[in-house]
Amino acid sequence: GIQLVESGGGLVQPGGSLRLSCKASGLAVPFSSYAMAWVRQAPGKGLEWISGTTRGVGVTNYADSVKGRFTMSKDNAQNTVYLQMNSLKTEDTAVYYCAEGYIGAGVRGRGTQVTVSS
């Protein structure tokens, strides 16, 4: 089945930027046929959906908490999804996961830690 590996997390100051990547492998069908999502889990909190893109044409939507600051993109040729995060805030500190499905209910990767702190 599909396997997902995230990368690109780290420590960044408030107002800074990071770009996360998620490489997919073990695909049963072309990557274009997969809807994908980014979800995150802050310390002591549950999973939060932050972005999802549909299969095919790839319509993308965002949670209000990140709208206007984060941009999700999907490169079907590279089997990779990205999350460009700008204007980061301390409350964005979390483990970020990419996941199969528009709401991320399917397979998830192991995650990458993002820490926003001065």
PDB file of C-alpha atoms in Angstrom:
ATOM      1  CA  GLY A   1       0.000   0.000   0.000  1.00  0.00           C
ATOM      2  CA  ILE A   2       0.851   3.669  -0.066  1.00  0.00           C
ATOM      3  CA  GLN A   3       3.690   4.862   2.148  1.00  0.00           C
ATOM      4  CA  LEU A   4       4.297   8.515   3.006  1.00  0.00           C
ATOM      5  CA  VAL A   5       7.462  10.184   4.262  1.00  0.00           C
ATOM      6  CA  GLU A   6       7.460  13.822   5.395  1.00  0.00           C
ATOM      7  CA  SER A   7      10.482  16.102   5.579  1.00  0.00           C
ATOM      8  CA  GLY A   8      11.368  19.758   5.938  1.00  0.00           C
ATOM      9  CA  GLY A   9      10.391  20.512   9.509  1.00  0.00           C
ATOM     10  CA  GLY A  10      12.552  22.391  11.949  1.00  0.00           C
ATOM     11  CA  LEU A  11      12.875  25.377  14.253  1.00  0.00           C
ATOM     12  CA  VAL A  12      11.858  28.760  12.872  1.00  0.00           C
ATOM     13  CA  GLN A  13      11.237  32.189  14.359  1.00  0.00           C
ATOM     14  CA  PRO A  14       7.774  33.743  14.338  1.00  0.00           C
ATOM     15  CA  GLY A  15       7.126  35.327  10.975  1.00  0.00           C
ATOM     16  CA  GLY A  16       9.408  32.874   9.226  1.00  0.00           C
ATOM     17  CA  SER A  17       8.744  30.277   6.557  1.00  0.00           C
ATOM     18  CA  LEU A  18       9.196  26.573   6.037  1.00  0.00           C
ATOM     19  CA  ARG A  19       8.412  24.206   3.190  1.00  0.00           C
ATOM     20  CA  LEU A  20       7.364  20.681   4.034  1.00  0.00           C
ATOM     21  CA  SER A  21       7.540  17.800   1.560  1.00  0.00           C
ATOM     22  CA  CYS A  22       5.791  14.452   1.532  1.00  0.00           C
ATOM     23  CA  LYS A  23       7.008  11.708  -0.787  1.00  0.00           C
ATOM     24  CA  ALA A  24       4.623   8.891  -1.633  1.00  0.00           C
ATOM     25  CA  SER A  25       5.605   5.365  -2.637  1.00  0.00           C
ATOM     26  CA  GLY A  26       3.936   1.985  -2.989  1.00  0.00           C
ATOM     27  CA  LEU A  27       1.175   3.474  -5.114  1.00  0.00           C
ATOM     28  CA  ALA A  28      -1.533   1.209  -6.489  1.00  0.00           C
ATOM     29  CA  VAL A  29      -2.648   3.792  -9.077  1.00  0.00           C
ATOM     30  CA  PRO A  30      -1.130   7.025 -10.439  1.00  0.00           C
ATOM     31  CA  PHE A  31      -0.587   9.661  -7.763  1.00  0.00           C
ATOM     32  CA  SER A  32      -3.018  11.935  -9.561  1.00  0.00           C
ATOM     33  CA  SER A  33      -5.770   9.552  -8.449  1.00  0.00           C
ATOM     34  CA  TYR A  34      -5.051  10.195  -4.780  1.00  0.00           C
ATOM     35  CA  ALA A  35      -6.641  12.954  -2.771  1.00  0.00           C
ATOM     36  CA  MET A  36      -4.188  14.130  -0.122  1.00  0.00           C
ATOM     37  CA  ALA A  37      -4.200  16.207   3.026  1.00  0.00           C
ATOM     38  CA  TRP A  38      -1.989  17.822   5.591  1.00  0.00           C
ATOM     39  CA  VAL A  39      -2.951  17.470   9.247  1.00  0.00           C
ATOM     40  CA  ARG A  40      -1.120  18.511  12.385  1.00  0.00           C
ATOM     41  CA  GLN A  41      -1.052  17.730  16.076  1.00  0.00           C
ATOM     42  CA  ALA A  42       0.017  20.366  18.558  1.00  0.00           C
ATOM     43  CA  PRO A  43       1.307  19.351  21.992  1.00  0.00           C
ATOM     44  CA  GLY A  44      -1.540  18.077  24.142  1.00  0.00           C
ATOM     45  CA  LYS A  45      -4.135  18.493  21.395  1.00  0.00           C
ATOM     46  CA  GLY A  46      -5.874  16.299  18.853  1.00  0.00           C
ATOM     47  CA  LEU A  47      -5.319  16.072  15.132  1.00  0.00           C
ATOM     48  CA  GLU A  48      -6.259  19.176  13.171  1.00  0.00           C
ATOM     49  CA  TRP A  49      -6.978  19.105   9.440  1.00  0.00           C
ATOM     50  CA  ILE A  50      -5.290  22.076   7.819  1.00  0.00           C
ATOM     51  CA  SER A  51      -5.417  21.446   4.074  1.00  0.00           C
ATOM     52  CA  GLY A  52      -6.721  18.983   1.520  1.00  0.00           C
ATOM     53  CA  THR A  53      -6.586  18.601  -2.236  1.00  0.00           C
ATOM     54  CA  THR A  54      -8.944  16.517  -4.342  1.00  0.00           C
ATOM     55  CA  ARG A  55      -7.878  13.871  -6.823  1.00  0.00           C
ATOM     56  CA  GLY A  56      -7.570  14.696 -10.494  1.00  0.00           C
ATOM     57  CA  VAL A  57      -7.826  18.450 -11.059  1.00  0.00           C
ATOM     58  CA  GLY A  58      -6.806  19.058  -7.481  1.00  0.00           C
ATOM     59  CA  VAL A  59      -9.080  21.581  -5.823  1.00  0.00           C
ATOM     60  CA  THR A  60      -7.423  22.675  -2.593  1.00  0.00           C
ATOM     61  CA  ASN A  61      -8.976  24.056   0.561  1.00  0.00           C
ATOM     62  CA  TYR A  62      -7.618  25.231   3.883  1.00  0.00           C
ATOM     63  CA  ALA A  63      -8.617  25.516   7.497  1.00  0.00           C
ATOM     64  CA  ASP A  64      -9.329  29.054   8.624  1.00  0.00           C
ATOM     65  CA  SER A  65      -6.357  28.859  10.986  1.00  0.00           C
ATOM     66  CA  VAL A  66      -3.890  28.706   8.068  1.00  0.00           C
ATOM     67  CA  LYS A  67      -5.779  30.282   5.162  1.00  0.00           C
ATOM     68  CA  GLY A  68      -3.740  32.968   3.462  1.00  0.00           C
ATOM     69  CA  ARG A  69      -0.499  31.797   5.082  1.00  0.00           C
ATOM     70  CA  PHE A  70      -0.111  28.174   3.958  1.00  0.00           C
ATOM     71  CA  THR A  71      -0.149  26.811   0.414  1.00  0.00           C
ATOM     72  CA  MET A  72      -0.523  23.137  -0.440  1.00  0.00           C
ATOM     73  CA  SER A  73       0.642  21.832  -3.797  1.00  0.00           C
ATOM     74  CA  LYS A  74       0.856  18.413  -5.407  1.00  0.00           C
ATOM     75  CA  ASP A  75       3.391  17.258  -7.992  1.00  0.00           C
ATOM     76  CA  ASN A  76       1.923  14.136  -9.561  1.00  0.00           C
ATOM     77  CA  ALA A  77       5.042  13.480 -11.640  1.00  0.00           C
ATOM     78  CA  GLN A  78       7.181  13.384  -8.492  1.00  0.00           C
ATOM     79  CA  ASN A  79       4.594  11.643  -6.279  1.00  0.00           C
ATOM     80  CA  THR A  80       5.056  14.482  -3.804  1.00  0.00           C
ATOM     81  CA  VAL A  81       2.902  16.947  -1.955  1.00  0.00           C
ATOM     82  CA  TYR A  82       4.214  20.157  -0.442  1.00  0.00           C
ATOM     83  CA  LEU A  83       3.117  22.585   2.222  1.00  0.00           C
ATOM     84  CA  GLN A  84       4.568  26.078   1.967  1.00  0.00           C
ATOM     85  CA  MET A  85       4.139  27.777   5.327  1.00  0.00           C
ATOM     86  CA  ASN A  86       4.628  31.529   5.596  1.00  0.00           C
ATOM     87  CA  SER A  87       4.093  34.027   8.411  1.00  0.00           C
ATOM     88  CA  LEU A  88       4.463  31.272  10.953  1.00  0.00           C
ATOM     89  CA  LYS A  89       3.084  31.785  14.444  1.00  0.00           C
ATOM     90  CA  THR A  90       3.954  30.131  17.729  1.00  0.00           C
ATOM     91  CA  GLU A  91       0.578  28.389  17.624  1.00  0.00           C
ATOM     92  CA  ASP A  92       1.657  26.610  14.438  1.00  0.00           C
ATOM     93  CA  THR A  93       4.052  24.518  16.529  1.00  0.00           C
ATOM     94  CA  ALA A  94       3.035  20.899  15.939  1.00  0.00           C
ATOM     95  CA  VAL A  95       3.922  17.627  14.312  1.00  0.00           C
ATOM     96  CA  TYR A  96       2.814  17.847  10.690  1.00  0.00           C
ATOM     97  CA  TYR A  97       1.612  14.788   8.820  1.00  0.00           C
ATOM     98  CA  CYS A  98       0.618  14.216   5.251  1.00  0.00           C
ATOM     99  CA  ALA A  99      -2.198  11.741   4.808  1.00  0.00           C
ATOM    100  CA  GLU A 100      -4.166   9.950   2.154  1.00  0.00           C
ATOM    101  CA  GLY A 101      -7.591  11.317   1.428  1.00  0.00           C
ATOM    102  CA  TYR A 102      -9.041  14.810   1.313  1.00  0.00           C
ATOM    103  CA  ILE A 103      -9.626  14.920   5.059  1.00  0.00           C
ATOM    104  CA  GLY A 104      -6.592  12.798   5.833  1.00  0.00           C
ATOM    105  CA  ALA A 105      -8.495   9.801   7.141  1.00  0.00           C
ATOM    106  CA  GLY A 106      -6.277   7.278   5.353  1.00  0.00           C
ATOM    107  CA  VAL A 107      -2.630   6.317   5.695  1.00  0.00           C
ATOM    108  CA  ARG A 108      -0.416   8.914   7.428  1.00  0.00           C
ATOM    109  CA  GLY A 109       3.302   9.374   7.434  1.00  0.00           C
ATOM    110  CA  ARG A 110       5.403   9.519  10.622  1.00  0.00           C
ATOM    111  CA  GLY A 111       5.304  13.274  10.632  1.00  0.00           C
ATOM    112  CA  THR A 112       7.814  16.111  10.830  1.00  0.00           C
ATOM    113  CA  GLN A 113       8.194  18.468  13.792  1.00  0.00           C
ATOM    114  CA  VAL A 114       7.701  22.190  13.250  1.00  0.00           C
ATOM    115  CA  THR A 115       8.615  24.460  16.135  1.00  0.00           C
ATOM    116  CA  VAL A 116       7.952  28.191  15.935  1.00  0.00           C
ATOM    117  CA  SER A 117       9.787  30.020  18.674  1.00  0.00           C
ATOM    118  CA  SER A 118      11.973  33.039  19.237  1.00  0.00           C
TER     119      SER A 118
END
